[in-house]
mmCIF file of C-alpha atoms in Angstrom:
data_model
loop_
_atom_site.group_PDB
_atom_site.id
_atom_site.type_symbol
_atom_site.label_atom_id
_atom_site.label_comp_id
_atom_site.label_asym_id
_atom_site.label_seq_id
_atom_site.Cartn_x
_atom_site.Cartn_y
_atom_site.Cartn_z
ATOM 1 C CA MET Y 1 0.254 0.058 -0.140
ATOM 2 C CA LEU Y 2 1.425 3.430 -0.522
ATOM 3 C CA ASP Y 3 2.055 5.722 2.255
ATOM 4 C CA ILE Y 4 2.588 9.108 3.177
ATOM 5 C CA PHE Y 5 5.533 10.079 4.714
ATOM 6 C CA VAL Y 6 5.784 13.839 6.064
ATOM 7 C CA ASP Y 7 9.159 15.342 7.414
ATOM 8 C CA ALA Y 8 6.461 17.153 9.575
ATOM 9 C CA ASP Y 9 8.790 19.398 12.017
ATOM 10 C CA ALA Y 10 8.544 22.693 9.815
ATOM 11 C CA CYS Y 11 5.528 20.959 7.589
ATOM 12 C CA PRO Y 12 3.126 24.174 6.775
ATOM 13 C CA VAL Y 13 0.608 21.358 4.720
ATOM 14 C CA LYS Y 14 0.215 18.894 6.874
ATOM 15 C CA GLN Y 15 -3.729 19.724 7.131
ATOM 16 C CA GLU Y 16 -3.929 19.063 3.102
ATOM 17 C CA VAL Y 17 -1.794 15.964 3.654
ATOM 18 C CA TYR Y 18 -4.334 14.660 6.016
ATOM 19 C CA ARG Y 19 -7.553 15.666 3.887
ATOM 20 C CA VAL Y 20 -5.796 13.927 0.808
ATOM 21 C CA ALA Y 21 -4.544 11.006 3.206
ATOM 22 C CA ASN Y 22 -8.392 10.317 4.358
ATOM 23 C CA ARG Y 23 -10.224 11.079 1.052
ATOM 24 C CA TYR Y 24 -8.026 8.423 -0.769
ATOM 25 C CA ASN Y 25 -7.688 5.572 2.123
ATOM 26 C CA LEU Y 26 -3.991 6.281 2.786
ATOM 27 C CA ASN Y 27 -1.895 5.518 5.480
ATOM 28 C CA VAL Y 28 0.541 8.821 6.658
ATOM 29 C CA VAL Y 29 3.689 8.715 8.895
ATOM 30 C CA LEU Y 30 4.341 12.037 10.630
ATOM 31 C CA VAL Y 31 8.249 11.910 11.302
ATOM 32 C CA ALA Y 32 9.466 14.564 14.323
ATOM 33 C CA ASN Y 33 11.560 14.991 16.693
ATOM 34 C CA SER Y 34 10.178 16.246 19.121
ATOM 35 C CA TRP Y 35 6.196 15.627 20.136
ATOM 36 C CA MET Y 36 3.236 16.945 18.115
ATOM 37 C CA TYR Y 37 -0.479 17.086 17.850
ATOM 38 C CA VAL Y 38 -1.859 14.434 16.069
ATOM 39 C CA PRO Y 39 -5.461 13.950 15.161
ATOM 40 C CA ASN Y 40 -6.758 10.514 16.280
ATOM 41 C CA GLU Y 41 -6.872 8.577 13.102
ATOM 42 C CA THR Y 42 -6.014 5.148 12.574
ATOM 43 C CA TRP Y 43 -4.414 6.091 9.549
ATOM 44 C CA LEU Y 44 -2.107 8.562 10.684
ATOM 45 C CA ARG Y 45 0.728 7.821 13.317
ATOM 46 C CA LEU Y 46 3.477 9.944 14.771
ATOM 47 C CA GLU Y 47 7.015 9.003 14.942
ATOM 48 C CA VAL Y 48 9.174 10.615 17.232
ATOM 49 C CA VAL Y 49 12.563 10.316 16.483
ATOM 50 C CA SER Y 50 16.028 11.565 18.675
ATOM 51 C CA ASP Y 51 16.827 14.836 18.057
ATOM 52 C CA GLY Y 52 20.265 14.215 16.285
ATOM 53 C CA LEU Y 53 20.756 16.126 13.304
ATOM 54 C CA ASP Y 54 19.047 14.385 10.430
ATOM 55 C CA ALA Y 55 17.713 12.007 12.599
ATOM 56 C CA ALA Y 56 13.921 12.398 10.748
ATOM 57 C CA ASP Y 57 15.299 12.544 7.135
ATOM 58 C CA ASP Y 58 17.498 9.335 8.454
ATOM 59 C CA TRP Y 59 14.283 7.537 9.899
ATOM 60 C CA ILE Y 60 12.345 8.397 6.199
ATOM 61 C CA VAL Y 61 14.614 6.989 4.266
ATOM 62 C CA GLU Y 62 15.267 3.700 5.789
ATOM 63 C CA HIS Y 63 11.415 3.187 5.928
ATOM 64 C CA VAL Y 64 10.463 4.881 2.428
ATOM 65 C CA GLN Y 65 9.462 2.078 -0.162
ATOM 66 C CA THR Y 66 9.125 2.667 -4.282
ATOM 67 C CA ARG Y 67 5.763 4.599 -4.534
ATOM 68 C CA ASP Y 68 5.296 5.517 -1.585
ATOM 69 C CA ILE Y 69 5.304 9.872 -1.215
ATOM 70 C CA VAL Y 70 7.796 11.828 1.010
ATOM 71 C CA ILE Y 71 6.353 15.393 1.809
ATOM 72 C CA THR Y 72 9.411 17.436 2.724
ATOM 73 C CA ALA Y 73 11.248 20.890 1.847
ATOM 74 C CA ASP Y 74 14.506 19.316 2.168
ATOM 75 C CA ILE Y 75 15.770 18.979 -1.300
ATOM 76 C CA PRO Y 76 18.924 16.654 0.413
ATOM 77 C CA LEU Y 77 16.247 14.386 1.878
ATOM 78 C CA ALA Y 78 14.219 14.433 -1.584
ATOM 79 C CA ARG Y 79 17.324 13.384 -3.224
ATOM 80 C CA ARG Y 80 17.934 10.730 -1.115
ATOM 81 C CA CYS Y 81 14.289 9.150 -1.370
ATOM 82 C CA LEU Y 82 14.742 8.905 -5.294
#
């Protein structure tokens, strides 16, 4: 199944991602260095990683699969996911 991974710490479009994912029955994983509010939905989860440099990026790269979607403004992360 196609999943959406969000580099969530500074993502300004989380609400839009939630609407699209809900409409198309997609799972969303928000990856962040600290806890943040996440709506209580079965298709949505928060993955809190260590506070280390690029820890969220590394987690996303390790878990993303072919045909998944990554939402990020981080060009080096986008390149690593291709």
